[in-house]
């Protein structure tokens, strides 16, 4: 659509990487959580990449997705996304 094209163009101009989920018939909440984990790692762990997360309404196959997206937009923190071991690994790579 025009909005997606404009978002992709703006991202390209700013030098940002565009990330978009690929929804399949078996795509579920755990798949979304794994994608979000990977996005957080790409954006926050060295070498961090500036990125844009592009999500369309047709990619929201489960209404529970909106809870995670709302948390992401409201505070940037998604509760219980990472385990303690994953946090330790991330913090170690930041040092």
Coordinates of C-alpha atoms in Angstrom, one line a residue:
X1 CA 0.0 0.0 0.0
X2 CA 1.0 3.6 -0.1
X3 CA 1.6 3.8 3.6
X4 CA 4.0 0.9 3.5
X5 CA 5.8 2.2 0.5
X6 CA 6.2 5.6 2.2
X7 CA 7.5 4.0 5.4
X8 CA 10.0 1.9 3.4
X9 CA 11.2 4.9 1.5
X10 CA 11.6 7.0 4.7
X11 CA 13.5 4.1 6.3
X12 CA 15.8 3.8 3.3
X13 CA 16.5 7.6 3.3
X14 CA 17.3 7.5 7.0
X15 CA 19.5 4.4 6.5
X16 CA 17.3 2.1 8.6
X17 CA 16.8 -1.6 8.1
X18 CA 13.1 -2.6 7.6
X19 CA 12.0 -5.7 9.4
X20 CA 8.6 -7.3 8.8
X21 CA 7.2 -10.5 10.1
X22 CA 6.2 -13.3 7.7
X23 CA 2.9 -14.7 8.8
X24 CA 2.0 -18.2 7.9
X25 CA -1.0 -20.4 8.8
X26 CA 0.8 -21.8 11.8
X27 CA 2.2 -18.4 13.0
X28 CA 1.4 -18.0 16.7
X29 CA 2.2 -15.9 19.8
X30 CA 5.5 -17.8 20.4
X31 CA 6.7 -17.0 16.9
X32 CA 5.9 -13.3 17.4
X33 CA 7.9 -13.4 20.7
X34 CA 10.9 -14.9 19.0
X35 CA 10.7 -12.3 16.2
X36 CA 10.5 -9.5 18.8
X37 CA 13.5 -11.0 20.7
X38 CA 15.5 -10.9 17.5
X39 CA 14.5 -7.3 16.8
X40 CA 15.5 -6.2 20.3
X41 CA 18.9 -8.0 19.8
X42 CA 19.5 -6.3 16.4
X43 CA 18.5 -2.9 17.7
X44 CA 20.3 -3.0 21.1
X45 CA 23.3 -5.3 21.0
X46 CA 26.6 -4.3 19.5
X47 CA 26.8 -3.8 16.6
X48 CA 23.4 -2.2 16.9
X49 CA 21.5 -1.5 13.7
X50 CA 18.9 1.3 13.4
X51 CA 15.7 -0.5 12.2
X52 CA 12.0 0.0 11.5
X53 CA 9.5 -2.7 12.5
X54 CA 6.7 -2.6 9.9
X55 CA 3.5 -4.3 10.9
X56 CA 0.2 -4.3 9.0
X57 CA -3.2 -5.1 10.3
X58 CA -3.3 -8.3 8.1
X59 CA -0.3 -9.6 10.1
X60 CA -2.2 -9.5 13.4
X61 CA -3.6 -13.0 13.3
X62 CA -4.2 -13.3 17.0
X63 CA -5.5 -10.4 19.2
X64 CA -2.9 -11.3 21.8
X65 CA -0.3 -9.8 19.4
X66 CA -1.8 -6.4 20.2
X67 CA -0.8 -6.7 23.9
X68 CA 2.9 -7.1 23.0
X69 CA 2.7 -4.4 20.4
X70 CA 1.0 -2.0 22.9
X71 CA 3.7 -2.8 25.5
X72 CA 6.4 -2.1 22.9
X73 CA 4.9 1.2 21.9
X74 CA 4.0 2.4 25.4
X75 CA 7.2 1.7 27.2
X76 CA 9.6 -0.4 25.1
X77 CA 9.5 -3.1 27.7
X78 CA 7.7 -6.4 27.0
X79 CA 7.3 -8.3 30.3
X80 CA 8.7 -11.8 30.4
X81 CA 10.0 -11.6 26.8
X82 CA 13.6 -12.7 27.8
X83 CA 14.6 -15.3 30.4
X84 CA 17.2 -14.4 33.1
X85 CA 19.8 -16.4 31.1
X86 CA 19.0 -14.5 27.9
X87 CA 19.3 -11.2 29.9
X88 CA 22.7 -12.2 31.2
X89 CA 23.9 -13.1 27.7
X90 CA 22.7 -9.7 26.4
X91 CA 24.3 -7.8 29.2
X92 CA 27.5 -9.6 28.8
X93 CA 27.6 -8.7 25.1
X94 CA 27.1 -5.0 25.9
X95 CA 30.2 -4.9 28.1

